[in-house]
Structures are given as structure tokens and as C-alpha cells.
Coordinates of C-alpha atoms and ligand atoms in Angstrom, one line a residue:
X1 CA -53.8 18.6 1.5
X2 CA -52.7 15.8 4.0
X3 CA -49.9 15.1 2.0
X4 CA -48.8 18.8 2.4
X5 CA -49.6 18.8 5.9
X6 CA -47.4 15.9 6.4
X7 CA -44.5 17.2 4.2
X8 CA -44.8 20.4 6.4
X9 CA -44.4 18.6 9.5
X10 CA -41.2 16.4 8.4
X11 CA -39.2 19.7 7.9
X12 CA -39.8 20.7 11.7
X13 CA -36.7 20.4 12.5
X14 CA -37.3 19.1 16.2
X15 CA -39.7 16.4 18.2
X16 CA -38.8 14.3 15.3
X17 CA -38.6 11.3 17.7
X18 CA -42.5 11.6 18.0
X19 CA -43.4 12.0 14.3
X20 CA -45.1 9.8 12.7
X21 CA -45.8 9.3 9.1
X22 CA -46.8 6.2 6.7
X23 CA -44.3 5.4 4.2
X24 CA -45.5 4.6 0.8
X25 CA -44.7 1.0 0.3
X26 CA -44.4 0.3 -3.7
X27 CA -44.4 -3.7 -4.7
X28 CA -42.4 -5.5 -7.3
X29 CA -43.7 -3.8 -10.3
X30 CA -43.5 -0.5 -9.6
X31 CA -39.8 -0.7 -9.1
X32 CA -38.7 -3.3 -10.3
X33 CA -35.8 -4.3 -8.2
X34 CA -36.0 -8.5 -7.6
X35 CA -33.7 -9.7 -4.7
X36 CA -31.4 -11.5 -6.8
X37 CA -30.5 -8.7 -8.2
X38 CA -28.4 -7.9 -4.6
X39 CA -25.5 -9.2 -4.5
X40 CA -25.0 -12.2 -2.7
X41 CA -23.5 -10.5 0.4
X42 CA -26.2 -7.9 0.7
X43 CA -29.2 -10.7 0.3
X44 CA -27.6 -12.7 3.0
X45 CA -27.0 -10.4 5.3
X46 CA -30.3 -9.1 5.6
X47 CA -32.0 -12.2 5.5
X48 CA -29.9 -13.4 8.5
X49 CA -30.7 -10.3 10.4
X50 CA -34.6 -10.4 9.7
X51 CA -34.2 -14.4 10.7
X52 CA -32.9 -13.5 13.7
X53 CA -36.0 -11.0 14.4
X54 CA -34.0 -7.9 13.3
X55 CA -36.1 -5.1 10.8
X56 CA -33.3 -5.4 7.9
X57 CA -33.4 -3.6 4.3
X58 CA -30.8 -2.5 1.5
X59 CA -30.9 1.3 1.5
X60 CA -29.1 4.3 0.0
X61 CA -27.7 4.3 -3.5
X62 CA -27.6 0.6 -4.0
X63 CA -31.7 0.6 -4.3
X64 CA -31.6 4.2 -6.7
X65 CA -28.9 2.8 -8.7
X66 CA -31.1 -0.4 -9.0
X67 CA -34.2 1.6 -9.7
X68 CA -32.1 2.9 -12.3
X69 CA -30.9 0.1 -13.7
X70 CA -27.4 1.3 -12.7
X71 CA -24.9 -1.3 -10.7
X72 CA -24.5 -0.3 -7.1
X73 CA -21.0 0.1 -6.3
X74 CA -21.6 -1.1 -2.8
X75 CA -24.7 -2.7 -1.4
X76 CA -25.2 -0.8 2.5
X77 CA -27.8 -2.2 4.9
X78 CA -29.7 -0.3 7.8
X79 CA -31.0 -2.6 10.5
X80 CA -32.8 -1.8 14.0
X81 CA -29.8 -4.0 15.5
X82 CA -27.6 -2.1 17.7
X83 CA -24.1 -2.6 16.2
X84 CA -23.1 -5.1 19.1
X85 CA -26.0 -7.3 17.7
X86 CA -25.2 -7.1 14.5
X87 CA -21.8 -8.2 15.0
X88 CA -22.9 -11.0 17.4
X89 CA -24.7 -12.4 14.7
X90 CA -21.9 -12.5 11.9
X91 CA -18.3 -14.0 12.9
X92 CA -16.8 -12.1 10.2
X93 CA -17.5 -8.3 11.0
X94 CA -15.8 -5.7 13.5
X95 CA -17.4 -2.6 15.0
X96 CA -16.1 0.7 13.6
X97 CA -16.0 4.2 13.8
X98 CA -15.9 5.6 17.1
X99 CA -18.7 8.5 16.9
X100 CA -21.5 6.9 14.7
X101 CA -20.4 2.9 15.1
X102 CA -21.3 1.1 12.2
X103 CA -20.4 -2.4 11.1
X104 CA -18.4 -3.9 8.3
X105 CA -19.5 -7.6 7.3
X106 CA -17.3 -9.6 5.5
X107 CA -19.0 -12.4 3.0
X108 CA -16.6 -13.7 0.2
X109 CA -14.4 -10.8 -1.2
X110 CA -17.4 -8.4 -0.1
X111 CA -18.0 -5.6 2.7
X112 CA -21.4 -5.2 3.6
X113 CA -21.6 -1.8 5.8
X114 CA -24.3 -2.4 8.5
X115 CA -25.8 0.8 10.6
X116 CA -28.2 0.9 13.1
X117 CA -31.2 3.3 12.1
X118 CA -30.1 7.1 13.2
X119 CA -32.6 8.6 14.8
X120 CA -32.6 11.7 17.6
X121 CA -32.5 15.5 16.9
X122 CA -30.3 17.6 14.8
X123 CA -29.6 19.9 17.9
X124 CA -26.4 18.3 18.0
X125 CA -24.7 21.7 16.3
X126 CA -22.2 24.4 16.2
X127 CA -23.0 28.0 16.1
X128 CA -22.6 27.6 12.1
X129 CA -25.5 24.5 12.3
X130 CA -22.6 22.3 11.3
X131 CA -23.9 18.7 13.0
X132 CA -21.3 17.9 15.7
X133 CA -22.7 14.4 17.1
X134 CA -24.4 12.4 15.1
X135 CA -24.7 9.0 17.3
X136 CA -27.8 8.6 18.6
X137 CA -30.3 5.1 17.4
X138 CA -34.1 6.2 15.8
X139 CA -36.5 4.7 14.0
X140 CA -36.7 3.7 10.4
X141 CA -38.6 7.1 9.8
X142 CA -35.8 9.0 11.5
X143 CA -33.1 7.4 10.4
X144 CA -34.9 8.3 6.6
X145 CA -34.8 11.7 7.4
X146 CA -31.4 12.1 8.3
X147 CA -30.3 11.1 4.6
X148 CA -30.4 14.0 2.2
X149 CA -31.7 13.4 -1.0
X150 CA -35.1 11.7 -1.9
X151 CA -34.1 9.3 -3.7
X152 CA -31.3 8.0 -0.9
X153 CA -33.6 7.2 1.1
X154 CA -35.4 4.4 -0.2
X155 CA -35.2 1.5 1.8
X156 CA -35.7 -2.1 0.2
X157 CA -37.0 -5.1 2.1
X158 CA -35.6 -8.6 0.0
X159 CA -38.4 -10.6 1.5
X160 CA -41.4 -9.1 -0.2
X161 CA -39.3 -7.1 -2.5
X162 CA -40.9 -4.1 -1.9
X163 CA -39.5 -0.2 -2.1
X164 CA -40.5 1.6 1.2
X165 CA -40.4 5.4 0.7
X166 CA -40.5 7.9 3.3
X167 CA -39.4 11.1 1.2
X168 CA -41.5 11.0 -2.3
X169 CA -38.1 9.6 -3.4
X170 CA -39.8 7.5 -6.2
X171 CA -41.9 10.1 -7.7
X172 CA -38.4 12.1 -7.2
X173 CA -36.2 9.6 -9.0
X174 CA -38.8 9.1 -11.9
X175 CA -38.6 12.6 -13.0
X176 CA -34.6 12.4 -12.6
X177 CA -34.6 15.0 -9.5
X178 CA -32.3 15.8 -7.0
X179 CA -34.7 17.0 -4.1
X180 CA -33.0 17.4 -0.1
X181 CA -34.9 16.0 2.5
X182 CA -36.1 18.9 5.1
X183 CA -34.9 22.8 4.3
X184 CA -31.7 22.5 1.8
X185 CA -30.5 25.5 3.4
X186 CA -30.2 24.0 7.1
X187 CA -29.1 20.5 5.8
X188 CA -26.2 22.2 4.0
X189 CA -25.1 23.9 7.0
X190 CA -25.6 20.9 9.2
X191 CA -22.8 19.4 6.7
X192 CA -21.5 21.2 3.9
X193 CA -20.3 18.3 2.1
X194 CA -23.9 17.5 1.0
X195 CA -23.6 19.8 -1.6
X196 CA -20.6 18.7 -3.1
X197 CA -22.5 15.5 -3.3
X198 CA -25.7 17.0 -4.9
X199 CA -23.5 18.6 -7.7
X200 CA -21.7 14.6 -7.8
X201 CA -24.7 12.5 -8.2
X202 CA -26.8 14.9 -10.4
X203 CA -24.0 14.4 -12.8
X204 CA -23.5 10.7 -12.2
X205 CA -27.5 10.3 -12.1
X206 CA -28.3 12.5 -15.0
X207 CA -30.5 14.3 -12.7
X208 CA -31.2 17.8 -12.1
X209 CA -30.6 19.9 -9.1
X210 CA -34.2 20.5 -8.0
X211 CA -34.3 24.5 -7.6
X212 CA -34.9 24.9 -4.0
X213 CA -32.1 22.2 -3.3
X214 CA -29.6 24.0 -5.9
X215 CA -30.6 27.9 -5.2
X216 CA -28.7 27.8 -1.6
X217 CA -25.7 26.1 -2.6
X218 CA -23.9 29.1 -4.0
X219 CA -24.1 31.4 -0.4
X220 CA -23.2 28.4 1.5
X221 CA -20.2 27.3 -0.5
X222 CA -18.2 29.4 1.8
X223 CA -18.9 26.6 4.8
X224 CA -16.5 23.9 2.6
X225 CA -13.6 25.8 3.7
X226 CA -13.9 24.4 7.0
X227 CA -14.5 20.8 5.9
X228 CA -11.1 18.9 6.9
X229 CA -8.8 18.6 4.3
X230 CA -9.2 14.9 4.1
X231 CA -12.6 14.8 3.7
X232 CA -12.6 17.3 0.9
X233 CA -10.1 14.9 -1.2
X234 CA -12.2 12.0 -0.8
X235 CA -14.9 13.7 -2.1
X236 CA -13.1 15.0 -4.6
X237 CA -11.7 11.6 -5.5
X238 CA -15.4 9.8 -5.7
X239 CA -15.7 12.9 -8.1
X240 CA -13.4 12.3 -10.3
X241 CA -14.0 8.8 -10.0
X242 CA -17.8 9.4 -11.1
X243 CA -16.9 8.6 -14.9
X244 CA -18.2 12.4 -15.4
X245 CA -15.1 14.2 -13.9
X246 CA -15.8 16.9 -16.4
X247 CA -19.3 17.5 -16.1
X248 CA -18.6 17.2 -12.4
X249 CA -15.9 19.7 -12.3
X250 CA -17.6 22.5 -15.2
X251 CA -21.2 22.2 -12.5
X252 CA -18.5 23.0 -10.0
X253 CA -17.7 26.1 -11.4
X254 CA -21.2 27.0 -12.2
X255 CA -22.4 26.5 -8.4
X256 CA -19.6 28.8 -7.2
X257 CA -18.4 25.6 -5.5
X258 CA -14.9 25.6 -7.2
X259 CA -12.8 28.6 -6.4
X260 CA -11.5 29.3 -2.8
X261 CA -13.5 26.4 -1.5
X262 CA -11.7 23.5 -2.5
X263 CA -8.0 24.2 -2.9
X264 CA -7.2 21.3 -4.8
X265 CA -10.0 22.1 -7.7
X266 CA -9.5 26.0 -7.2
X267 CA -5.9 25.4 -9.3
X268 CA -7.1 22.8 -11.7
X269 CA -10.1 25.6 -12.7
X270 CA -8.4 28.4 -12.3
X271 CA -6.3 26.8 -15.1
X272 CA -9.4 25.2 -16.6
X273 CA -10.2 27.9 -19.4
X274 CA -10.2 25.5 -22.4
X275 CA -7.0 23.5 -21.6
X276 CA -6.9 20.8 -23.8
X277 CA -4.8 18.8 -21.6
X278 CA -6.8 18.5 -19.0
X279 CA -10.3 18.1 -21.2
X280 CA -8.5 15.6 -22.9
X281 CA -7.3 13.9 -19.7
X282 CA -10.3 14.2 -18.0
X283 CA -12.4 12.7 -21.1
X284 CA -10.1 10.0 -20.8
X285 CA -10.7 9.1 -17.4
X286 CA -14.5 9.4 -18.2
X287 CA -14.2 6.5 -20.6
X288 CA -12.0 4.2 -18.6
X289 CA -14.3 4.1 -16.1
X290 CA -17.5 3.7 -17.5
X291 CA -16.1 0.9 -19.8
X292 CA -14.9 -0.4 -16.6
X293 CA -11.5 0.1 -17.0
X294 CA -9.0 0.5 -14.0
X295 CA -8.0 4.2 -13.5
X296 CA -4.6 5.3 -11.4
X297 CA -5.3 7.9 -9.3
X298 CA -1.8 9.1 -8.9
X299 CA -1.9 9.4 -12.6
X300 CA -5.3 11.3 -12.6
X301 CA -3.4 13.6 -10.0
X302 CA -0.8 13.7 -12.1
X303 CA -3.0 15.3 -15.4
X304 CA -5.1 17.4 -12.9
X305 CA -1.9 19.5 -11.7
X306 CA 0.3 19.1 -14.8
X307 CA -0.4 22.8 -16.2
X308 CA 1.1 24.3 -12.9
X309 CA 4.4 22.4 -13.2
X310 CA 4.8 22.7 -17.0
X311 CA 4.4 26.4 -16.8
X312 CA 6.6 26.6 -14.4
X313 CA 9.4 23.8 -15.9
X314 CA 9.1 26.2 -19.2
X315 CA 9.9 29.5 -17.1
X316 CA 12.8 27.9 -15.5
X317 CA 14.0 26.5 -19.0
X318 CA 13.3 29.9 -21.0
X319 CA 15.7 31.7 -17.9
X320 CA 18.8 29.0 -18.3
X321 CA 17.8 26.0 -16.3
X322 CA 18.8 22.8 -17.8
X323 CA 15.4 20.8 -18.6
X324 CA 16.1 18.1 -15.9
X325 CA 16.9 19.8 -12.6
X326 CA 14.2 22.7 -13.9
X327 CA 11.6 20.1 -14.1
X328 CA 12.4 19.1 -10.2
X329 CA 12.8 22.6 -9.2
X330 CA 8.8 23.0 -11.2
X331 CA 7.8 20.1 -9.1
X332 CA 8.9 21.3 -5.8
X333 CA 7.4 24.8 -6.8
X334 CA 4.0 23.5 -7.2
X335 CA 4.3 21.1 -4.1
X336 CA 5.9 23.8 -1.8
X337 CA 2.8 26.2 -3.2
X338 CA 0.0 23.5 -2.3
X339 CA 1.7 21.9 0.5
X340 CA -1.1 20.4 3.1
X341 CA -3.9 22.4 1.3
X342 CA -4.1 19.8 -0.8
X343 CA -4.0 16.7 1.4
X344 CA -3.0 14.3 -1.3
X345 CA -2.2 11.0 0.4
X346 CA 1.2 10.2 0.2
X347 CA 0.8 6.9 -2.1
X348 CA -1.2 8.9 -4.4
X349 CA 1.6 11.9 -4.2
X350 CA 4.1 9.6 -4.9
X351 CA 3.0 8.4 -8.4
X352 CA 2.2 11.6 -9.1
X353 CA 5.7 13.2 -8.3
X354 CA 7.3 10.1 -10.1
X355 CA 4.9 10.6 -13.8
X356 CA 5.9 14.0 -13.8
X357 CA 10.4 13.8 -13.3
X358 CA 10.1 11.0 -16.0
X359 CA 8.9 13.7 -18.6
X360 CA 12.5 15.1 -18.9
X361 CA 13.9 11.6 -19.4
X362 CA 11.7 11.0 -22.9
X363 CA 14.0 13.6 -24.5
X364 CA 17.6 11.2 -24.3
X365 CA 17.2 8.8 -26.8
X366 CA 20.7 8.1 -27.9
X367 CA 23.1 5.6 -25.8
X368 CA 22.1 3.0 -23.2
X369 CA 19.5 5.8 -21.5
X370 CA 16.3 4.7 -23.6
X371 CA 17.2 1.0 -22.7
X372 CA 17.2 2.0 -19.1
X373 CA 14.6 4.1 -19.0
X374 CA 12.2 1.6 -20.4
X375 CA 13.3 -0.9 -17.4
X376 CA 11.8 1.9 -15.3
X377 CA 8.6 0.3 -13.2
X378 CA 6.7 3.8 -14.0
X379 CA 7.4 4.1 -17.8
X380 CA 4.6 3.1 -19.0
X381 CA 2.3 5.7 -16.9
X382 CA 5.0 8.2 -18.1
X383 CA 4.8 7.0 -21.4
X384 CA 0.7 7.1 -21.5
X385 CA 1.0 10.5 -20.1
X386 CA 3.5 11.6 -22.5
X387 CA 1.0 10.4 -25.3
X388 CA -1.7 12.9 -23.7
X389 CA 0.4 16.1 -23.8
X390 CA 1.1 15.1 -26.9
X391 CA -2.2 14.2 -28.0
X392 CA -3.1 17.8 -26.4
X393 CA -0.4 19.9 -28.9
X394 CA 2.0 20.3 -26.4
X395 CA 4.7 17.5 -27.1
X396 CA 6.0 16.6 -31.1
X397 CA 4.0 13.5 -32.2
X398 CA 7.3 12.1 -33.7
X399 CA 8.3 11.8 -30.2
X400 CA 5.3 9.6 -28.8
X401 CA 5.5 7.6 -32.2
X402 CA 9.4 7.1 -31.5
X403 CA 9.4 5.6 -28.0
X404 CA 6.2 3.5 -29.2
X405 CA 8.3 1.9 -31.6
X406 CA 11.1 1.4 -29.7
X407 CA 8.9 0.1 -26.7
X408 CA 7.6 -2.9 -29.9
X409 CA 11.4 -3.0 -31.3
X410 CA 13.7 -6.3 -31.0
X411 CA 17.1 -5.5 -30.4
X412 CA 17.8 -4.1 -34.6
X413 CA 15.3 -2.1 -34.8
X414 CA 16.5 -0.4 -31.2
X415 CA 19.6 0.3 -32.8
X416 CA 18.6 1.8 -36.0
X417 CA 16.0 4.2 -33.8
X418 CA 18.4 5.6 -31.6
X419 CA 20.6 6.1 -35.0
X420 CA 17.5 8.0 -36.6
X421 CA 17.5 10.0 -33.1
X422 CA 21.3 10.7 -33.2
X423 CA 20.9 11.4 -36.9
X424 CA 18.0 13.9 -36.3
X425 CA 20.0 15.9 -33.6
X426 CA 17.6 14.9 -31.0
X427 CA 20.3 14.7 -27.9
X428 CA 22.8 16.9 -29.4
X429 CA 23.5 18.7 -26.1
X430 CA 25.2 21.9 -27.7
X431 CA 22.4 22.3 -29.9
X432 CA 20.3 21.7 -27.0
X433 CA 21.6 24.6 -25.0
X434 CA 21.7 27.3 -27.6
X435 CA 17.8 26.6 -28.3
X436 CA 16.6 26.7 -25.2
X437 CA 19.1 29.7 -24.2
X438 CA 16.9 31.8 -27.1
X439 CA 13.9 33.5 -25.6
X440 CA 10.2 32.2 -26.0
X441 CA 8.2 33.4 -27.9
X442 CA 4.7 33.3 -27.5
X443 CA 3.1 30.3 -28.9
X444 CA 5.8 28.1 -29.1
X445 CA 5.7 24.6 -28.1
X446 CA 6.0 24.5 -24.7
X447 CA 9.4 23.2 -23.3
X448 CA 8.5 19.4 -22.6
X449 CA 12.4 18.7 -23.4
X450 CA 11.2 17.9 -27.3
X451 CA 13.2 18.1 -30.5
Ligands
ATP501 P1 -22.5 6.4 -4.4 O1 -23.1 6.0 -5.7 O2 -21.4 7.4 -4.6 O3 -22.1 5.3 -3.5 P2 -24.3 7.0 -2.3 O4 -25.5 7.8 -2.3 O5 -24.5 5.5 -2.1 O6 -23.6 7.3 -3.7 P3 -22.6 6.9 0.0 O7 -21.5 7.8 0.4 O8 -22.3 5.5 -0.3 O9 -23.3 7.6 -1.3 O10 -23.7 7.0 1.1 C1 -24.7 6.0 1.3 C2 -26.0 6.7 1.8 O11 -25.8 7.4 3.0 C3 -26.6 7.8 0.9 O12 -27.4 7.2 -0.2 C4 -27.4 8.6 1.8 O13 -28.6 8.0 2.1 C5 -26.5 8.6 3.1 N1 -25.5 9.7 3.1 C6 -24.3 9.7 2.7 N2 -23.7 10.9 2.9 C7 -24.6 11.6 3.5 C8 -24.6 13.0 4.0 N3 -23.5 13.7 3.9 N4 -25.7 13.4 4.6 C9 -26.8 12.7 4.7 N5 -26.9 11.4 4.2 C10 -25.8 10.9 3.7
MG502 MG1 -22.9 4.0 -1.9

């Protein structure tokens, strides 16, 4: 009854600077988390700050990911310290971020992010309920309730090693739920992105969406649209990045969070039906990453759009174009058509661009071209993606297993498989133009430049 009454009372959504409610506080084994399973960073920032008088504790994903026996990708740390403390107390660190300051401390090779408890009222918002200022110091309580799952807001004190729980996030993250903190509804509207994030860490977590927190995702998937552009493709990215980029992508869809919302996912799903490019690609990704493997993202870019610009590099072949210039004019096509939507950073864009051009260049194989083309800095993503579309019926095998050979050859065996090219008619560029001059027909292999 209490415990209802006090649940009740955390959703109001103002005077929260005068609640007050006791935090569970679980011990050792009931969470398991020992403090030398921080990283050495995170331990030592916090003990200097609580040595120094300071109320310091690991928080957010690093203590659920613990709890879950997952490793934390980053260790953060919430502190009563204003910022300018904090950074007093470590030489290596700088203040940033000019709305809600936080701190970056540097031990070793690591980044520690440092914030001071947020605390004040959510009245900071917009005629939508979208928060607008978001820079105000609380209370650990406060600063609890401004996270938005349960189990995110878990704070972990290294000295007695205890898990101090403000949100039922433990009982939340034993029975694998996603539950928002407050009235889903309101939180979602206060920042739309939170919902791209439940959909995220359900699949990363192996959690389910509790009901109440999934049922009002779907009417307010409309409020994305707004989001700047950037945002949205780092989202996006730490989606794909999850190492369940396909489980991410097909909740997507069922949420009603993919079409029109998120322009760089509305053409990859539009095209999704049951491409097996990009369920092959995606599956690929999956497995680099969880085995820990690095993953390019200008590559990953590269697979997610590739069905626009093939179709479009085959419609320009099937009307005349030669394969070359048709695959730039593709490229430019798709790029011209997304344009800013997209908000691909450049050094991702250019990869992407350059993967793409060097599929036309995997059909010369006769004189010095294959020889230059394997000086190339990019041929082996070219070459890996090559093996994908060929792996996904859309390229001739023989093709993959020639450049793979010729990639191994010594100078002889170089020879003799650009003679087995030559002999097979592969660049014969008469022959070349009277096949791709006949019309398509439906179900042919698509026009990747292969013999
Ligand atoms: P990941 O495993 O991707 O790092 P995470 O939960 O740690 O997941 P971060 O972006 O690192 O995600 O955020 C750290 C913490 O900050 C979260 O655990 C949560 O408590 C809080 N947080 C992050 N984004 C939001 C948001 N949009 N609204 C409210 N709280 C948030
Ligand atoms: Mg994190």
C-alpha cells in the first residue's frame, strides 16, 4: 500500500525537489557487482571524489550491464560535485557541454564522464512537452528520476559495494523488463529519442518492452521527426552497432518507429522485405561485434543503402549506360535523393561512396587493371562487399572465387588467371555491349558488371 502510495507520488510530475523517498539499498549478494569489477578509471575516480567529501557512485548502464554479467561499454559516474569541483579535483578533465555541463576525466587510455546529479522540474518544455533546458543540479533522488528506464537508474557505491535503487530497477532487471520511470507517455514527449532507445536496449538486453512503456510508442513516433538529423544518426549508429542490428531494425518496424520517422531507416525498410543482402549484411555485422570484432561503419552504410543504388545502376545499364559511369550516375541518384535527410558524416559518406564505384571495377580482369586495382587502399572493403552480394545471389561466385585467388597468386599464377579471364570472354567489350544492350528480363542476375 505504501509502496503504491510512494510509486504514485514519483510520477507527479512537479514539487519533485521536495519528494522524498528511501531507496532500497541491496548489498553484495544480491547483485553481485564487486568493485574490481569497474574498471580502473571508474574505481578511482569515485574513490577520489568520495575522499574528497563528494557523494560519488557508478550509474547507468555500466551497473545493469554488470548486473547482467554484460561488459559496460563505458563506465559514467554521477557525483553531488558541481562540475567546477570535479574538475578541480582531477588535472586531466575539461568541462563540456554548454547546456547540461558534464565532465570528461581522462585516466590511462579511458574517459570517465562525470555529471553532477540533475535535479529541478520538467517544466522546462515546449508546447509538444519536448524538454527544452535540462540544466539545473538535484539530488540523488532527482537526478534518478530524470533517467528513463528502471533499470538505468541504479546507482552503485564502490565502497560498500552496494546497489542503491530508487525505481524498483532490480526487481525490473530480474524479470528482464524495460519499465520508464514516471508516465511513458509524457517521458516520450519530453524527448522522443527515449523510445528509440527502449526498442535498442530491449533488443541488446534481451528484455521486453514492459506494456505500458511499449503501448505509447506507436502514436508518438510522429515526434522523431523533429529530432535533429544528427541525433537521429547517432542513434541509429549505437543501433546498428548493438550486435542485434536486425532484431533492432525488424522491432523498428513493429513499433511503427521506422517509416517516415527516421529517413535513413525508412529506405533501408522500405526495401527490407526479405532482402537477402541486407539480412545477410546485417547478420554479419551482428557477429563481428559480439565476437568483438572491429566493424567499418562506412562499410555498414555502404550494405544498408546498397539496394537503392544497384537498382538504380541496373536501370541505367538495362537503358544503354555503360556499367561504370551508370554506377556513378546510381550513386549520385541515391545521394541527390537523401541529401541532408540522411546526415551521414562526411568520413562515414566517403567510405561509403568509395565501396560502392569500386563494384564496377571487379568486372576488368584482363591487362594491368586487376594489378592496379588491387593496389587500391579500399579493395579489400570492396572486395569483402563484393563477397556479400555474391554470397546474397546477386553476383557469379566464380567472380568472388577469381579475385580471391588472384588476391593469394605470385606473379604465375596472375598471369594464367587473367588468361582464364581473357579465355572465358570476361572483358570482351563487344560482347559486353550487345548483352547488356538486350532487355532484362525479370529475374535475371542483377547487373553488378558480372560475366
Ligand atoms: P549503452 O549500453 O548504450 O551505453 P546506456 O543506458 O548506458 O546504454 P547511455 O547513452 O550511455 O546509455 O546513457 C547513460 C545513462 O544516461 C542511461 O543509463 C540513462 O540512465 C541516462 N540516459 C541516457 N539517455 C537518456 C534519455 N534520453 N533520457 C533519460 N535518461 C537518459
Ligand atoms: Mg552507457
Amino acid at each position: 500500500m505504501i509502496r503504491k502510495l510512494i510509486r504514485k507520488v514519483l510520477e507527479l510530475p512537479s514539487g519533485m525537489g521536495k519528494r522524498r523517498a528511501k531507496p532500497r539499498v541491496f548489498p553484495l549478494p544480491q547483485h553481485g557487482i564487486r568493485r574490481d569489477q569497474l574498471s580502473h578509471a571508474a574505481l578511482k575516480v569515485t574513490t577520489r571524489l568520495q575522499e574528497a567529501g563528494y557523494a560519488a557512485f557508478v550509474v547507468g548502464g555500466a551497473v545493469r550491464d554488470l548486473m547482467l554479467n554484460v561488459e559496460p561499454k563505458d563506465f559514467d559516474v554521477a557525483t553531488n560535485a558541481t562540475p567546477e569541483q570535479v574538475h578541480h579535483l582531477f588535472r586531466r578533465s575539461r568541462i563540456i557541454g554548454r547546456r547540461f555541463r558534464i565532465v570528461h576525466v581522462m585516466v590511462g587510455p579511458e574517459t570517465i564522464e562525470v555529471t553532477t546529479f540533475r535535479g529541478g522540474s520538467v517544466d522546462d518544455t515546449n508546447e509538444t512537452g519536448r524538454i527544452m533546458a535540462d540544466n539545473s543540479f538535484g539530488s540523488q533522488e532527482e537526478d534518478a528520476h530524470r533517467r528513463d528506464f528502471t533499470v538505468n537508474a541504479l546507482f552503485y557505491d564502490p565502497s560498500d559495494e552496494t546497489v542503491i535503487d530508487y525505481h524498483h530497477g532490480v526487481k525490473d532487471l530480474n524479470a528482464k523488463k524495460l519499465v520508464m520511470i514516471g508516465q511513458p507517455a509524457r517521458r516520450y514527449q519530453e524527448d522522443p529519442v527515449r523510445m528509440l532507445r527502449a526498442v535498442r536496449l530491449a533488443a541488446k538486453l534481451g528484455f521486453q518492452i514492459d506494456e505500458a512503456t511499449r503501448k505509447p510508442i506507436r502514436a508518438h513516433a510522429h515526434l522523431l521527426k523533429k529530432e535533429p538529423a544528427a541525433r537521429l544518426f547517432d542513434e541509429m549508429l549505437k543501433l546498428l552497432m548493438s550486435g542485434q542490428a536486425y532484431a533492432c531494425l525488424k522491432k523498428l518496424r513493429e513499433e511503427g518507429l521506422a517509416r517516415g520517422v527516421f529517413p535513413l531507416l525508412d529506405a533501408v525498410i522500405d526495401e527490407q522485405g526479405d532482402d537477402p543482402f541486407l539480412e545477410l549484411s546485417l547478420a554479419s555485422t551482428d557477429s563481428r561485434i559480439r565476437a568483438d570484432k572491429p566493424v567499418s561503419v562506412g562499410f555498414l552504410l555502404a550494405t544498408l543503402l546498397w539496394r537503392q543504388v544497384e537498382r538504380r545502376w541496373t536501370q541505367r545499364i538495362a537503358a544503354g549506360e555503360k556499367s561504370m559511369p551508370a554506377l556513378l550516375d546510381a550513386i549520385s541518384d541515391v545521394e541527390t535523393e537523401q541529401d541532408n535527410d540522411f546526415a551521414i558524416p562526411r568520413r562515414f559518406s566517403v567510405t561509403m561512396r568509395e565501396i560502392w564505384t569500386l563494384q564496377a571495377r571487379f568486372d576488368s580482369r584482363t591487362g594491368a587493371r586487376p594489378y592496379r586495382f588491387l593496389e587500391q587502399p579500399r579493395f579489400r572493403a570492396a572486395y569483402d562487399f563484393l563477397a556479400l552480394r555474391s554470397e546474397a545471389g546477386e553476383v557469379d561466385r566464380e567472380l568472388v572465387s577469381w579475385w580471391e585467388r588472384f588476391q593469394r597468386g605470385d606473379d604465375a599464377e596472375r598471369e594464367a588467371l587473367i588468361a582464364e579471364a581473357k579465355a572465358g570472354g570476361a572483358t570482351d567489350p563487344a560482347k559486353k555491349r550487345r548483352r547488356r544492350r538486350s532487355p532484362r528480363r525479370k529475374g535475371d542476375a542483377p547487373a553488378g558488371g558480372v560475366e
